[in-house]
mmCIF file of C-alpha atoms in Angstrom:
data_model
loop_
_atom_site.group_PDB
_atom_site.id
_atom_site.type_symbol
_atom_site.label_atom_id
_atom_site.label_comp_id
_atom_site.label_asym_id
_atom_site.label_seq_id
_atom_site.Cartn_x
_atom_site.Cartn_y
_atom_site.Cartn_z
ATOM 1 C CA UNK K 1 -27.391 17.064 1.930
ATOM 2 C CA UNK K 2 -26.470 15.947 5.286
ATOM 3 C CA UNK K 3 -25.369 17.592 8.653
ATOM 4 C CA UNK K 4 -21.517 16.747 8.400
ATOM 5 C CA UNK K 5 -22.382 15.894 12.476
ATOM 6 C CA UNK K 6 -25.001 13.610 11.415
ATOM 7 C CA UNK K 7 -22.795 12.072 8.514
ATOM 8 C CA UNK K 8 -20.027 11.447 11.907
ATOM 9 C CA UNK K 9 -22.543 10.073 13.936
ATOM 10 C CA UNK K 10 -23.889 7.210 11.324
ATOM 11 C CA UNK K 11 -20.277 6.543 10.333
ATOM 12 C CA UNK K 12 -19.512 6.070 13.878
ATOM 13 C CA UNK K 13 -22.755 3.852 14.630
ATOM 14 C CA UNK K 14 -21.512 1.266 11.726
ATOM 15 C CA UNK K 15 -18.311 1.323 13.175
ATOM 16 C CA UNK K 16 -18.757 0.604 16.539
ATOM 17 C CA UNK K 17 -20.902 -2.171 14.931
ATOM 18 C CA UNK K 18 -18.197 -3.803 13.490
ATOM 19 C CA UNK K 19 -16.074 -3.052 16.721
ATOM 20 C CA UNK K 20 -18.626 -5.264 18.804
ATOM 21 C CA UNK K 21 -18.671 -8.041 16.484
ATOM 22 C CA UNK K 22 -14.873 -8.240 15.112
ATOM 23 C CA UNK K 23 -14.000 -11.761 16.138
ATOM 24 C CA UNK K 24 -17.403 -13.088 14.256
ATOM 25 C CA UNK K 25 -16.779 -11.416 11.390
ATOM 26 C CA UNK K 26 -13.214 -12.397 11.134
ATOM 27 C CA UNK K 27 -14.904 -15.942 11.803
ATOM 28 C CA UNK K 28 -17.810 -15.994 9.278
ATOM 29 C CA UNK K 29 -15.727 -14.196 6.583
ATOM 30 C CA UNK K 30 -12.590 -16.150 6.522
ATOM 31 C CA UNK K 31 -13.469 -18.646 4.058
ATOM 32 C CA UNK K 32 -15.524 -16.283 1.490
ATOM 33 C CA UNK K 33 -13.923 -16.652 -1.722
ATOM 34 C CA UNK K 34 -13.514 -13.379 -3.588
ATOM 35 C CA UNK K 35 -10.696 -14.727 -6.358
ATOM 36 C CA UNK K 36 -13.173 -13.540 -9.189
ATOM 37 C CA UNK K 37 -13.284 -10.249 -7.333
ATOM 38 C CA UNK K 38 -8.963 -10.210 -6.986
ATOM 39 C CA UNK K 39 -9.074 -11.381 -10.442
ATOM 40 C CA UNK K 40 -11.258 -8.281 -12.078
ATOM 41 C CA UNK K 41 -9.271 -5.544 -10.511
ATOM 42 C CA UNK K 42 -5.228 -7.105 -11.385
ATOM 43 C CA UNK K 43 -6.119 -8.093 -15.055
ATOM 44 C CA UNK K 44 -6.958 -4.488 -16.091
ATOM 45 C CA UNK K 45 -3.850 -2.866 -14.223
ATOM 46 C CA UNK K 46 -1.462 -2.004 -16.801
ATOM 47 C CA UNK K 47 1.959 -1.575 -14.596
ATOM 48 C CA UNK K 48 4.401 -4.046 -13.882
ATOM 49 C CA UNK K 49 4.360 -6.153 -10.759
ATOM 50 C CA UNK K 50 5.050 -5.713 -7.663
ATOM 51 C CA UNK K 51 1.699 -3.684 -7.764
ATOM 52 C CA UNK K 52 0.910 -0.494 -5.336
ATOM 53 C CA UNK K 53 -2.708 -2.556 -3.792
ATOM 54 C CA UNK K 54 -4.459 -0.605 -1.233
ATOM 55 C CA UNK K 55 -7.562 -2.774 0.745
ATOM 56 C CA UNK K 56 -10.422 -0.234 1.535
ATOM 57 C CA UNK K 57 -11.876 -1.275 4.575
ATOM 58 C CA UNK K 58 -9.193 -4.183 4.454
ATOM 59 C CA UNK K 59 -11.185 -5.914 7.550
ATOM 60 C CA UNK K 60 -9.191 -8.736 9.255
ATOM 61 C CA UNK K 61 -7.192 -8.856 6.770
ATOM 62 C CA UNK K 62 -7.799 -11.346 4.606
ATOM 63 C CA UNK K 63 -7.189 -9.834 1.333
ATOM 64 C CA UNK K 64 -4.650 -7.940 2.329
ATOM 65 C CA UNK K 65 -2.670 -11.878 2.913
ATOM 66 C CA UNK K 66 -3.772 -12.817 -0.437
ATOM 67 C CA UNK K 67 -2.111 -10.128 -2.386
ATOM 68 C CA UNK K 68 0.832 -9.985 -0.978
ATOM 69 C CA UNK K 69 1.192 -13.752 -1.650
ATOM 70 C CA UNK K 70 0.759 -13.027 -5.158
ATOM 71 C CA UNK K 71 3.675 -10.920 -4.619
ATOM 72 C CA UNK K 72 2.141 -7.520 -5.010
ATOM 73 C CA UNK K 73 2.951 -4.551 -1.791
ATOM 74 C CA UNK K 74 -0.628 -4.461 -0.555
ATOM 75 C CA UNK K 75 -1.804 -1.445 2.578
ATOM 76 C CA UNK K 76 -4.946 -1.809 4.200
ATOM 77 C CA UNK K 77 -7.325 0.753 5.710
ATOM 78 C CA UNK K 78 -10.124 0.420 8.208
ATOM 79 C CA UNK K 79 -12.118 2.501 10.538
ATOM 80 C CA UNK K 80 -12.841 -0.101 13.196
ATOM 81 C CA UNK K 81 -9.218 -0.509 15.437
ATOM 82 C CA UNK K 82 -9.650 -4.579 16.018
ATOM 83 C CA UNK K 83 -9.565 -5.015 12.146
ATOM 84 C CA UNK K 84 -6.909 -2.549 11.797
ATOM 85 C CA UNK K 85 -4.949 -4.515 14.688
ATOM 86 C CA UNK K 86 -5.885 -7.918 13.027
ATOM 87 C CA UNK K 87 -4.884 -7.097 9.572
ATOM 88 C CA UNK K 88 -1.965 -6.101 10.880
ATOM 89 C CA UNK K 89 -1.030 -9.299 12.610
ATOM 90 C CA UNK K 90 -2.800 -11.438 10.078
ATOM 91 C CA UNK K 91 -1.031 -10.104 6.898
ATOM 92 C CA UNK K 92 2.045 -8.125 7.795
ATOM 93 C CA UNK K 93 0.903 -5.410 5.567
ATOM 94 C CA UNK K 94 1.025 -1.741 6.623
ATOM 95 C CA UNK K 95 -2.639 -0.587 7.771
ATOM 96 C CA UNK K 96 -3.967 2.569 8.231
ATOM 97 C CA UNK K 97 -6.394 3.139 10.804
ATOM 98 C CA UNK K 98 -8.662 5.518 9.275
ATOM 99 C CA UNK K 99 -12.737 5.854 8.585
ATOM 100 C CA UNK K 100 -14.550 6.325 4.944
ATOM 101 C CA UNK K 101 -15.284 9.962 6.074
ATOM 102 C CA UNK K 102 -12.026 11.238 7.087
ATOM 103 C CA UNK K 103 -9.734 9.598 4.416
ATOM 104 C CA UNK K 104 -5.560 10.902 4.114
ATOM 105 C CA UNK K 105 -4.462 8.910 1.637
ATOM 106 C CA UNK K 106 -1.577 9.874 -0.444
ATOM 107 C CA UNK K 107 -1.756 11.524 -3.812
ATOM 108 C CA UNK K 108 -0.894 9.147 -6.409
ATOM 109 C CA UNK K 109 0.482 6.157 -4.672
ATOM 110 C CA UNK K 110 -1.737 3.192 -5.556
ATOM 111 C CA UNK K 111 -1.922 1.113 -9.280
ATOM 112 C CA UNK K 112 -5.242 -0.443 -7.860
ATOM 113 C CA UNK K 113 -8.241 0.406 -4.955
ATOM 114 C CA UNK K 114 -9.293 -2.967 -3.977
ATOM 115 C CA UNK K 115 -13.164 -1.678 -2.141
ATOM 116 C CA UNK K 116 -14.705 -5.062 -1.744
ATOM 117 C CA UNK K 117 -18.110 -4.569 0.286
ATOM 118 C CA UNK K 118 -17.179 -1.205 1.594
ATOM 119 C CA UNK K 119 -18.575 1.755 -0.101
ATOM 120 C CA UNK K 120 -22.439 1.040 0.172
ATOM 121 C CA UNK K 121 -21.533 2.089 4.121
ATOM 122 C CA UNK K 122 -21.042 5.552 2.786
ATOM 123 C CA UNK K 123 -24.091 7.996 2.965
ATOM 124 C CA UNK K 124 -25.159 9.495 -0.515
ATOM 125 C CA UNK K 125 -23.870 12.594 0.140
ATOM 126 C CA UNK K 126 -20.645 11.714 1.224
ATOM 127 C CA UNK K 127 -20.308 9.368 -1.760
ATOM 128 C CA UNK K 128 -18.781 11.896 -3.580
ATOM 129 C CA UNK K 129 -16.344 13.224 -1.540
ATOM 130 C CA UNK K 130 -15.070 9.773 -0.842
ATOM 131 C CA UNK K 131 -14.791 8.671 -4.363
ATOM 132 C CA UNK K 132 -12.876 11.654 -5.038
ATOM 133 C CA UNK K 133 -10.247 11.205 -2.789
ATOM 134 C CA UNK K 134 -10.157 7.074 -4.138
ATOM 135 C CA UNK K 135 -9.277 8.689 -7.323
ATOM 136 C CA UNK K 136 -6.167 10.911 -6.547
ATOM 137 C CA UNK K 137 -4.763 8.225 -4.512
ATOM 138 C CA UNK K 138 -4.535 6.520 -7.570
ATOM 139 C CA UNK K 139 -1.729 6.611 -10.075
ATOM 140 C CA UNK K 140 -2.653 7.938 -14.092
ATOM 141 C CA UNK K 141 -4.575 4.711 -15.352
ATOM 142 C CA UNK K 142 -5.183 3.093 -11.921
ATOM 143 C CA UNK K 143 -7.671 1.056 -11.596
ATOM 144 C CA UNK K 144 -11.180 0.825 -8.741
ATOM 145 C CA UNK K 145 -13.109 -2.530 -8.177
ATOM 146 C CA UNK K 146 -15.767 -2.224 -5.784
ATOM 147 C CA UNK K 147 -18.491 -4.580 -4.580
ATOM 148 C CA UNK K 148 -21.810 -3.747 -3.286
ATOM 149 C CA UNK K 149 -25.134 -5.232 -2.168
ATOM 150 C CA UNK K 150 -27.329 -3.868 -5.035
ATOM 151 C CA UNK K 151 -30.815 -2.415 -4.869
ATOM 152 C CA UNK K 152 -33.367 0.057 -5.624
ATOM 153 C CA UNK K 153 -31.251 3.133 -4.365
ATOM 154 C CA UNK K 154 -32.692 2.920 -1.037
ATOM 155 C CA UNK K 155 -30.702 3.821 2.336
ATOM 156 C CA UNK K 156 -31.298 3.743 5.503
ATOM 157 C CA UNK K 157 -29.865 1.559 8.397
ATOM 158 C CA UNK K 158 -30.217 -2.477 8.140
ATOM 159 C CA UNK K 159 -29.905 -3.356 11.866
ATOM 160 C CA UNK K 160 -26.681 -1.113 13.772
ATOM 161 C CA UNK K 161 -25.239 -0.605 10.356
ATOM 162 C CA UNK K 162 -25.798 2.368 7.825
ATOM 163 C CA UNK K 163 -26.308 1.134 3.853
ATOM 164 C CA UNK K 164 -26.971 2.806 0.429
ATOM 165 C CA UNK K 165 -28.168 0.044 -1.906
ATOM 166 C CA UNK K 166 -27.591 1.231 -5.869
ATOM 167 C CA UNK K 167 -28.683 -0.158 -8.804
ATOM 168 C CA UNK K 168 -26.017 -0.596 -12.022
ATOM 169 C CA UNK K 169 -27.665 2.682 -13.736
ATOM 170 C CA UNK K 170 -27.127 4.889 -10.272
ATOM 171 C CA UNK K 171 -23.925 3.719 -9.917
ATOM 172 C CA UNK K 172 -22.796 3.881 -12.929
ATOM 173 C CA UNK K 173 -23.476 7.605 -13.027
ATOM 174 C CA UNK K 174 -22.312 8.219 -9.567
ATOM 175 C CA UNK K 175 -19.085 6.632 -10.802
ATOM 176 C CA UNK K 176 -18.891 8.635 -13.945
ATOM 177 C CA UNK K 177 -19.467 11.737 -11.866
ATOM 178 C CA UNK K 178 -16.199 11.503 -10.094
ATOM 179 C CA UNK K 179 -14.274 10.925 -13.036
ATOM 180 C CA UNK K 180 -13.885 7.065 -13.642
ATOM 181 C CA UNK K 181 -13.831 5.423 -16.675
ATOM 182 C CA UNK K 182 -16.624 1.970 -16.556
ATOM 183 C CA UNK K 183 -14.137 -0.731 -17.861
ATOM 184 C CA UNK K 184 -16.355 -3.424 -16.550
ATOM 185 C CA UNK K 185 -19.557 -5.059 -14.468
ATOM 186 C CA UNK K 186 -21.336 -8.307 -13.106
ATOM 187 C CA UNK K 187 -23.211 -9.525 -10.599
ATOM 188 C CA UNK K 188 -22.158 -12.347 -7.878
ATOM 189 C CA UNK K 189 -22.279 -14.921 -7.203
ATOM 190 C CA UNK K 190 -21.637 -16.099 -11.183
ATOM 191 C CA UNK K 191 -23.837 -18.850 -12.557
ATOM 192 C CA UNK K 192 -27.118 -18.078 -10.911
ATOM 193 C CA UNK K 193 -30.204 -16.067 -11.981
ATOM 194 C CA UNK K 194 -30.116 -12.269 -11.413
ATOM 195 C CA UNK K 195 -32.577 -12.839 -8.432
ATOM 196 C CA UNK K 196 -29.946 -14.817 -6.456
ATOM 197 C CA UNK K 197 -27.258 -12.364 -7.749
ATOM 198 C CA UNK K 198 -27.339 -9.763 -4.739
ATOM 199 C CA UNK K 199 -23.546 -8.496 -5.284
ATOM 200 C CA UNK K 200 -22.983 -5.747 -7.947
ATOM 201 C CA UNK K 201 -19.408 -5.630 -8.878
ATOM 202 C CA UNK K 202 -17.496 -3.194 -10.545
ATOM 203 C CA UNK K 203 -14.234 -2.247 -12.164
ATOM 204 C CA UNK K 204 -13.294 1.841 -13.043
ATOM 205 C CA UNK K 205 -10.062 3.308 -14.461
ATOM 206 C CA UNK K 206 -8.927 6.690 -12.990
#
């Protein structure tokens, strides 16, 4: 267990990270293609379009565009204000300017959690907590995909920026802990050996 002062302060640290560094990011990440990520979470939603979407740790804003030209009502949310100011501008969408820590998200409201590349910022012992609340803000039979660097279960900070690097059987339990149902898992980018496969994605009914 943590100090819940200590848990601020490292959530804080990767922020102001990603507040230094907003217009490279938005740069360098513009062009990543994620479609096979999109894909996994909307083909095991079972309610009818327009779908509830919300983008944990929505960035620039990116996703948040693409989802909403697929005609679905997609919110973001982000902890770092430039990304919540550029996902705003860039996609329209309503975004919510909060941090992984001190989510508010309403009870029921989504039909998918789109967490691409966000949760490994959480500390273990917060993990819980936050996939708790991901779970009540999602409707009976909504559906999580998350993405993660994968690892040994290490964590620790890489550079300015706090990480918890899982392996499929740790997260798998983690996951089952907070009440999700595995549906499915790979590893990105497709086609290559596992070595070259750093990306651990998964998809979890609630």
């Amino acid at each position: 267990m943590r100090d819940p002062n200590e848990l601020e302060t490292i959530t804080e640290r990767t922020l102001d990270h990603y507040r230094g560094s907003a217009e490279s990011f938005r740069e360098n990440t513009r062009d990543h293609d994620v479609s096979q990520n999109i894909a996994a979470l909307l083909r095991h939603i079972r309610a009818p379009s327009p779908l509830q979407i919300l983008d944990l740790g929505c960035g620039p804003g990116r996703d948040l565009r693409t989802f909403t030209a697929l005609g679905h009502v997609a919110v973001g949310v982000d902890g770092a204000e430039p990304f919540v100011e550029m996902a705003r501008a860039e996609s329209g969408c309503e975004v919510w300017h909060q941090n992984l820590l001190q989510l508010d998200l309403p009870v029921g409201r989504f039909d998918g959690v789109f967490a691409n590349a966000v949760l490994f910022h959480v500390p273990s012992a917060a993990l819980g907590q936050v996939l708790g609340c991901l779970h009540r803000t999602l409707k009976p039979q909504g559906v999580l995909f998350c993405s993660n660097p994968r690892g040994d279960n290490q964590e620790g900070w890489s550079g300015e920026r706090y990480g918890a690097w899982y392996d499929w059987p740790a997260w798998r339990e983690r996951m089952l802990a907070a009440g999700f149902e595995e549906i499915e898992h790979y590893y990105r980018p497709s086609g290559l050996p596992r070595a070259q496969q750093p990306w651990l994605a998964s998809v979890w009914r609630a």
